[in-house]
Short mmCIF file of C-alpha atoms and ligand atoms in Angstrom, two decimals:
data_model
loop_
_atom_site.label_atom_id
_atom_site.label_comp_id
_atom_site.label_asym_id
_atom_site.label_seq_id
_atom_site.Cartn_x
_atom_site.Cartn_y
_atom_site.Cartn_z
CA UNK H 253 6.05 -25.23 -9.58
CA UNK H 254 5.44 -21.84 -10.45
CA UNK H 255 5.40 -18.34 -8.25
CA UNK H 256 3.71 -15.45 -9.54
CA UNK H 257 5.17 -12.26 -7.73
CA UNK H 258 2.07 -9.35 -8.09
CA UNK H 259 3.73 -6.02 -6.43
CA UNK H 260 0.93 -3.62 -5.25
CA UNK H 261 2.79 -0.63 -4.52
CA UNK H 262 0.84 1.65 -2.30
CA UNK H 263 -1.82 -0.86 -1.21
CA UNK H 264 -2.83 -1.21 2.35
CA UNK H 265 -5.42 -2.87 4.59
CA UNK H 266 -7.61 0.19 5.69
CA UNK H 267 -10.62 0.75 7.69
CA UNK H 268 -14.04 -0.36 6.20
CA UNK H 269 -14.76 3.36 5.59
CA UNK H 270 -16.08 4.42 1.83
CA UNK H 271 -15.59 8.06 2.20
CA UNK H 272 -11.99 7.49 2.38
CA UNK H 273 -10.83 3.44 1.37
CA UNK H 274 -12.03 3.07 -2.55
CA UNK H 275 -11.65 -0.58 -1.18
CA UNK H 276 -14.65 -0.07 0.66
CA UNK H 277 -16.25 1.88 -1.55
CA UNK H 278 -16.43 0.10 -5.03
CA UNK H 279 -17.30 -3.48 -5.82
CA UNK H 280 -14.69 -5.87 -7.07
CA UNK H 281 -16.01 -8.96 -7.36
CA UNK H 282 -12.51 -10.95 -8.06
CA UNK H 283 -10.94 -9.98 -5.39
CA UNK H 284 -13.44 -10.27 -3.10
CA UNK H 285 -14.30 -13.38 -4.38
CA UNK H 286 -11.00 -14.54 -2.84
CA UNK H 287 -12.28 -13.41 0.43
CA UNK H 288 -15.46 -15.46 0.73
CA UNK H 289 -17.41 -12.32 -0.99
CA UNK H 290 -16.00 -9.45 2.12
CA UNK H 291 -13.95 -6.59 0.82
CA UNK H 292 -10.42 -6.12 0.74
CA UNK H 293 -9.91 -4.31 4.35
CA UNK H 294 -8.53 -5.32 7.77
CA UNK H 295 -11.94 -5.67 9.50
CA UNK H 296 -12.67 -8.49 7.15
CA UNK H 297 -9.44 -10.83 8.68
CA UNK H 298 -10.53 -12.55 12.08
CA UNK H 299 -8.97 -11.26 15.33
CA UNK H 300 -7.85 -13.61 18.34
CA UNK H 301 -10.52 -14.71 20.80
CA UNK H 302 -8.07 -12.51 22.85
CA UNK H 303 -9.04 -8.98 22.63
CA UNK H 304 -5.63 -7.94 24.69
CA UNK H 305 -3.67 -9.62 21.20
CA UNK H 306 -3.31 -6.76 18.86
CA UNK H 307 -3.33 -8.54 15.53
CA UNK H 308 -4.99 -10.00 12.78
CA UNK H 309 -5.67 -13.73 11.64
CA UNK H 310 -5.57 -14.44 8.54
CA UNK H 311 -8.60 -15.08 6.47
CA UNK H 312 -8.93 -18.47 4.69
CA UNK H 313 -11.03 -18.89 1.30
CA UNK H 314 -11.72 -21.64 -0.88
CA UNK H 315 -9.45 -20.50 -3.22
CA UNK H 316 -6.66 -17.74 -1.34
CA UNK H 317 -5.50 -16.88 2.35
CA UNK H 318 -5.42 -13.43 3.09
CA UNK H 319 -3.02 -12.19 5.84
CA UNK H 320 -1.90 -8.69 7.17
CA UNK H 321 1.78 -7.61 7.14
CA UNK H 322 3.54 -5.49 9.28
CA UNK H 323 5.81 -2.65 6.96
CA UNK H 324 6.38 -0.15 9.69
CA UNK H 325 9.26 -2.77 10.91
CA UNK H 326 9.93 -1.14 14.13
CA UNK H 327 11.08 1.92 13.04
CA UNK H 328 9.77 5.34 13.29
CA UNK H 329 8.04 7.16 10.16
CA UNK H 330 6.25 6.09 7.67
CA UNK H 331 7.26 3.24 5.22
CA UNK H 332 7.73 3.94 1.91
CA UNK H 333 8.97 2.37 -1.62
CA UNK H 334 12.97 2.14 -1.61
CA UNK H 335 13.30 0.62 1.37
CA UNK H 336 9.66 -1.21 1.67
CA UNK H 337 10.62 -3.37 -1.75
CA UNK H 338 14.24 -3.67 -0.48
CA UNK H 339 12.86 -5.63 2.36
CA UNK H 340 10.46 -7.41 0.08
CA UNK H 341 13.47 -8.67 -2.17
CA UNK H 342 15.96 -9.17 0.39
CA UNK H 343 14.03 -10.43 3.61
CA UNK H 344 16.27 -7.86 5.68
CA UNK H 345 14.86 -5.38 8.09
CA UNK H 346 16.52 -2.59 6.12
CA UNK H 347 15.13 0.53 7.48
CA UNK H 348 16.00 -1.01 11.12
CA UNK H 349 19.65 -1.40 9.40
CA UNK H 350 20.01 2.12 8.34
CA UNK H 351 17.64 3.92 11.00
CA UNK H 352 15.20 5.34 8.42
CA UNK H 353 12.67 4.61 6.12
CA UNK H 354 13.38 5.89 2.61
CA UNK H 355 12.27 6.51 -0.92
CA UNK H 356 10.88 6.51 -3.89
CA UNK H 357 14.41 5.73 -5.30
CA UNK H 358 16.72 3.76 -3.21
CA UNK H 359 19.86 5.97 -2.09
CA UNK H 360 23.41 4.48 -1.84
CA UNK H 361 22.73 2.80 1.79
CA UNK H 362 19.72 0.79 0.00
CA UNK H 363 20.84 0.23 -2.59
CA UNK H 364 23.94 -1.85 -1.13
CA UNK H 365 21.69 -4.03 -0.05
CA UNK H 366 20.14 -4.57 -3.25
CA UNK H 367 23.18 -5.05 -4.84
CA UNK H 368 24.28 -7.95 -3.07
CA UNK H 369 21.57 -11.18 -2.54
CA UNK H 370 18.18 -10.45 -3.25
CA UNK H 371 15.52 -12.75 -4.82
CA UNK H 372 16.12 -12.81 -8.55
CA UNK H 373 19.89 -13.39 -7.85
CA UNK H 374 18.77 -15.91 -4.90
CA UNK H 375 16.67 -18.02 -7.33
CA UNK H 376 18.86 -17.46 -10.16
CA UNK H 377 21.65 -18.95 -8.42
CA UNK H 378 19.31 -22.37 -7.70
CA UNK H 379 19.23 -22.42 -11.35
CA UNK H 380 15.38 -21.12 -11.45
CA UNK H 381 14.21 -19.32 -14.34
CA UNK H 382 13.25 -15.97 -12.98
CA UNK H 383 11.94 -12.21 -14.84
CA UNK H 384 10.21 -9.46 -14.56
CA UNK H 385 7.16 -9.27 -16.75
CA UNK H 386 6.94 -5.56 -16.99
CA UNK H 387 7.87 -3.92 -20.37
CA UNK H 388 9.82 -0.42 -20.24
CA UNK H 389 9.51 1.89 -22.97
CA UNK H 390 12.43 3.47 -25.17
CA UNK H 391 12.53 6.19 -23.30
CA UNK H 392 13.04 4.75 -20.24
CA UNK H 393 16.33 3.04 -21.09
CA UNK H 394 17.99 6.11 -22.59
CA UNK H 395 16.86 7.69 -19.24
CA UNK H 396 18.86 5.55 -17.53
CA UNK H 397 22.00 5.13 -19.92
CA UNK H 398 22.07 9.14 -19.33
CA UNK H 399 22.29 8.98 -15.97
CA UNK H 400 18.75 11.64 -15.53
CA UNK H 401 16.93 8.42 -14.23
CA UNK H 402 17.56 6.09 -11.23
CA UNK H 403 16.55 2.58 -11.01
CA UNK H 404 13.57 2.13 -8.06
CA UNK H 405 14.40 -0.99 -5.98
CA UNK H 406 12.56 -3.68 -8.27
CA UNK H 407 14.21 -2.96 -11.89
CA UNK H 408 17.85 -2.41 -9.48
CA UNK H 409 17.33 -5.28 -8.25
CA UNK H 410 16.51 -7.30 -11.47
CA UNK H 411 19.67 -6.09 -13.25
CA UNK H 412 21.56 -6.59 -10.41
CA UNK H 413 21.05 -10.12 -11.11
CA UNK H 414 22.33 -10.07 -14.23
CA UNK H 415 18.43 -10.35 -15.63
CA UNK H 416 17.70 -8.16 -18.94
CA UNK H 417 14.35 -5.60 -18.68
CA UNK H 418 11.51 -6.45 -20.79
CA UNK H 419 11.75 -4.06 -23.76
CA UNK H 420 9.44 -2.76 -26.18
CA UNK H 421 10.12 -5.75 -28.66
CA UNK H 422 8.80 -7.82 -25.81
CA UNK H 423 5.73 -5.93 -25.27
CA UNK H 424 4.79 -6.24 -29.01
CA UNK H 425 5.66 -10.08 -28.85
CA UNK H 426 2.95 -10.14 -26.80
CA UNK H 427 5.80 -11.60 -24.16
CA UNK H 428 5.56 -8.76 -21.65
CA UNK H 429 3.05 -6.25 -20.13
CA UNK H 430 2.71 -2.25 -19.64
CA UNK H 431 2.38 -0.85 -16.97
CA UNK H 432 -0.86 -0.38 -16.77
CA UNK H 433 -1.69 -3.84 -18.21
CA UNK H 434 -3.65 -3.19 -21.29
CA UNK H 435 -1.56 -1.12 -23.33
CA UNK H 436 -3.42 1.81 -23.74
CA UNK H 437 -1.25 3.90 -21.75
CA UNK H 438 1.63 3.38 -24.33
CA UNK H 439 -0.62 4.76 -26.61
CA UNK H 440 -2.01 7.41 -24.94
CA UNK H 441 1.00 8.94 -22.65
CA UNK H 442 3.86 7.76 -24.32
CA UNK H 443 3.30 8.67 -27.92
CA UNK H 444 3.53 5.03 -29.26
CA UNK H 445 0.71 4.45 -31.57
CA UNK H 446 1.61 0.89 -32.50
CA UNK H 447 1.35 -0.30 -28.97
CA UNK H 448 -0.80 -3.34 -29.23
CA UNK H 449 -3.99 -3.07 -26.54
CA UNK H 450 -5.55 -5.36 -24.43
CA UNK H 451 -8.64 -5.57 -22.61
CA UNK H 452 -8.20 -6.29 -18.75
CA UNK H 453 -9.08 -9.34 -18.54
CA UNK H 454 -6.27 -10.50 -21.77
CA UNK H 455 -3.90 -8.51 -19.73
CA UNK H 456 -4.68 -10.97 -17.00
CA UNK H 457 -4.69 -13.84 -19.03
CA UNK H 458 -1.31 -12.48 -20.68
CA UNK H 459 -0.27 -12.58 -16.50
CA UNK H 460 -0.69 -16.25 -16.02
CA UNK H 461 0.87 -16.98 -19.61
CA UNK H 462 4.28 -15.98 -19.39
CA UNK H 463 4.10 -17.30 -15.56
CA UNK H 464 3.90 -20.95 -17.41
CA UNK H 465 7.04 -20.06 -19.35
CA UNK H 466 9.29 -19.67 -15.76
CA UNK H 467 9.85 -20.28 -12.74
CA UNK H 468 9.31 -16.97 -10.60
CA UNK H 469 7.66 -13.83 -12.52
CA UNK H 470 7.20 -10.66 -10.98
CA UNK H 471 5.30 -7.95 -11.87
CA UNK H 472 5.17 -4.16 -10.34
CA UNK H 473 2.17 -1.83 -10.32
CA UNK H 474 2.87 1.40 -9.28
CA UNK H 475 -0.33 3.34 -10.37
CA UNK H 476 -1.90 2.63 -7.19
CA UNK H 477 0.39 4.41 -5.08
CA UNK H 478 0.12 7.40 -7.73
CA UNK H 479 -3.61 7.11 -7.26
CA UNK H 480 -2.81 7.10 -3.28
CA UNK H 481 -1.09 10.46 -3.54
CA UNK H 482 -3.51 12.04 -6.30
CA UNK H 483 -6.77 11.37 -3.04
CA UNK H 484 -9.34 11.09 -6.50
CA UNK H 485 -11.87 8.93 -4.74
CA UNK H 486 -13.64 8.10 -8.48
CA UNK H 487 -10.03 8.22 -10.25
CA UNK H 488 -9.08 5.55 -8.05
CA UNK H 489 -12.39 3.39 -7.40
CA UNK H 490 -12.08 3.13 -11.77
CA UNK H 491 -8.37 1.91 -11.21
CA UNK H 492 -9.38 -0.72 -8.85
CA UNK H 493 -11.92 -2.11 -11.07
CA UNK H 494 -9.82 -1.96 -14.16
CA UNK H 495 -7.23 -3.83 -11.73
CA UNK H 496 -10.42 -6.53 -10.94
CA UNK H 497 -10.85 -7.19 -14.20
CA UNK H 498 -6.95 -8.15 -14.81
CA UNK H 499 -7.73 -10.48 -11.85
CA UNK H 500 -10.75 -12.24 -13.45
CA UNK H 501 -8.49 -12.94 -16.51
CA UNK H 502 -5.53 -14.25 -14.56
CA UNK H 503 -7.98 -16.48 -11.95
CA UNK H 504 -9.71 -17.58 -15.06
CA UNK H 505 -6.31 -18.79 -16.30
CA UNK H 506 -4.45 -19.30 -13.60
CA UNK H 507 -4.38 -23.36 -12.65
CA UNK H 508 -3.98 -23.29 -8.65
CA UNK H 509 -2.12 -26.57 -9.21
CA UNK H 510 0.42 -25.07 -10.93
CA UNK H 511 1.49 -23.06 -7.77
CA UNK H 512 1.23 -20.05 -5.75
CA UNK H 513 -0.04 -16.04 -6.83
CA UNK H 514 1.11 -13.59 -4.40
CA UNK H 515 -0.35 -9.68 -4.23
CA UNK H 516 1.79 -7.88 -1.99
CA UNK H 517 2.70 -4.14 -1.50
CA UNK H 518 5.18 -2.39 0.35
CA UNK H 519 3.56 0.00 2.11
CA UNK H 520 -0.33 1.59 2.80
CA UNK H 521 -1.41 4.69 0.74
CA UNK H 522 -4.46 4.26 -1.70
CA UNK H 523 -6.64 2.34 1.23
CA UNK H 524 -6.47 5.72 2.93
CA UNK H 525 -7.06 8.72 0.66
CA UNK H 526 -7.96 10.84 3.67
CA UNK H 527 -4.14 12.10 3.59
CA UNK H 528 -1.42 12.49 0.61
CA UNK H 529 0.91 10.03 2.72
CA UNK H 530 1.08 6.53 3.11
CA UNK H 531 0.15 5.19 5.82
CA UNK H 532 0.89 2.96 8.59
CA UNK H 533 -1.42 -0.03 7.96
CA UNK H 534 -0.28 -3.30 7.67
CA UNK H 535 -0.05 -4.93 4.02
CA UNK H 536 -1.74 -7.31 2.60
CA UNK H 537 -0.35 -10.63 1.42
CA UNK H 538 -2.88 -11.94 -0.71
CA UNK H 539 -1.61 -15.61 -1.67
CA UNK H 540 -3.55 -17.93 -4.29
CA UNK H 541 -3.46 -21.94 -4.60
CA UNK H 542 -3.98 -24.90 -3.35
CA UNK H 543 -4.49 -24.97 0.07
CA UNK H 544 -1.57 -27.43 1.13
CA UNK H 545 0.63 -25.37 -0.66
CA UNK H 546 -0.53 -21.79 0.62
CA UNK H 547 -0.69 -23.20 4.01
CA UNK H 548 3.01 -23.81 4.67
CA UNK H 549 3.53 -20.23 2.61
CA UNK H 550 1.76 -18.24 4.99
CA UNK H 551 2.65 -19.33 8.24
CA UNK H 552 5.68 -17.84 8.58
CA UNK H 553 4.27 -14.53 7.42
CA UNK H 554 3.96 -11.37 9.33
CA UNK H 555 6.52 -8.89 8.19
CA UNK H 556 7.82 -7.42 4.80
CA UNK H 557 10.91 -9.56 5.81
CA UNK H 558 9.01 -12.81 5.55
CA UNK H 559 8.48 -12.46 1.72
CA UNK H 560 11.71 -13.92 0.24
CA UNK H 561 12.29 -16.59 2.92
CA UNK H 562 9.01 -18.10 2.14
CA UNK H 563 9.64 -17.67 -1.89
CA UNK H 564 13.00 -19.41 -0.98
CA UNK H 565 11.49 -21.99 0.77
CA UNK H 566 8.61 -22.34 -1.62
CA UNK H 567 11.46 -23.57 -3.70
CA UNK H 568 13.34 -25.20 -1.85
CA UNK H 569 10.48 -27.99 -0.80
CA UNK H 570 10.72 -28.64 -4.40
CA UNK H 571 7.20 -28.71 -4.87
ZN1 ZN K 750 4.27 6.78 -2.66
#
């Protein structure tokens, strides 16, 4: 069975306001095709019969589950990256560990934590074939070897495990994918003329490709949370509908037989571009597949912490 790991970073479930959730403002007919046709916000999940129970149910489709995630973790502040994909990799309340939420880049107390078990080494140890998809460019490495550039959680937690990066040979190999999916970015920002381009919906296709080739890929898309923080409501609404397109191509590909998609983030911020910050909504977990196999997925989710036990288990049921 295969697990497809999509990191969101920056993506909440907001109120079903279009003057300040692009969410609610544009149409993306993937994704909300995954929702029985409602749009990606928290008013579209069911709420308990209940009105005194303060939380979401999640929302079943033909085709995905939709349920909301807790990131604040009991702890004051807002969440943010280091420590929100920490918890996502590790399954430990982190910030309740250390006292604080904390980012971008994890600091020594997170990055500990990284160091030590998290899910590439986890499934790497059960002998599971496990990368990360994204492809960094030249410059990014001798950043790095230089010391001027810190891992974030995901890549420190990738080599950690002993895994390689994707490099630019991948991405022309056609056996990883830019950051922005298509390419075009390479091209455009980085001064790489060569880059190969592809449309959205090849970039999705691309997705569910090199998902058939392991066992667990992941792949991290951090343009929404820069899109969060920029508060362009038309800048952003044009992200989201590149991002739908990627979608279509990796639904279109993607056999739900073959095993589970998650979309996951690690904290709110471009569902709310009323403020710079993140905020403190609850995060989706967006998980596609058949439904016997999503069932037993979600229902042990409602935290950041849940992620990597359920991967784990995912696993473990040998399915
Ligand atoms: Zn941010």
């Amino acid at each position: 069975m295969k697990f497809l790991f999509l990191f969101l970073d920056g993506v909440g479930l907001g109120v079903s306001d279009p003057l300040v959730n692009p969410f609610a403002e544009v149409q993306l007919p993937h994704l909300e095709s995954l929702l029985g046709g409602r749009p990606f916000v928290l008013d579209s999940l069911p709420i308990p019969d209940d009105p005194e129970q303060n939380y979401y149910l999640p929302l079943e489709s033909e085709r995905a589950t939709l349920v909301a995630l807790d990131a604040g973790l009991g702890v004051p502040g807002l969440p943010q990256s280091a420590t929100g994909q920490a918890v996502l990799l590790t399954g430990i309340n982190i910030p309740q560990k250390i006292g604080y939420h904390y980012g971008p880049k994890p600091n020594q107390a997170v990055a500990e934590f990284l160091r030590n078990d998290n899910l590439f080494s986890i499934l790497r140890e059960g002998s599971k074939e496990v990368a990360l998809i994204n492809a960094y460019p030249p410059r990014y490495f001798h950043g790095i070897d230089s010391g001027r550039r810190l891992f974030s959680s995901i890549p420190l937690a990738v080599t950690s495990a002993g895994i390689p990066l994707k490099t630019q040979e991948d991405l022309f190999a056609g056996k990883a994918l830019s950051a922005d999916f298509t390419g075009q970015g390479w091209r455009d920002r980085l001064g790489l003329p060569d880059t190969p381009v592809l449309t959205p919906p090849q970039a999705g296709e691309r997705m569910a490709a090199l998902a058939a080739d392991y066992d667990m890929v992941f792949f991290e898309y951090w343009l929404s949370d820069y899109a969060g923080h920029e508060q362009d409501m038309t800048a952003a609404c044009a992200l989201l509908e590149n991002f739908d397109l990627v979608l279509g191509g990796l639904l279109e590909a993607w056999d739900d037989n073959q095993g589970l998609i998650l979309i996951t983030s690690d904290h709110g911020n471009l569902e709310d571009l009323s403020t710079r910050r993140h905020t403190a909504n609850p995060v989706p977990a967006l998980v596609i597949g058949e439904p016997i196999y999503r069932r037993t997925f979600t229902s042990s989710l409602s935290n950041l912490t849940d992620v990597t036990p359920s991967i784990r288990n995912f696993f473990a049921r040998g399915i």
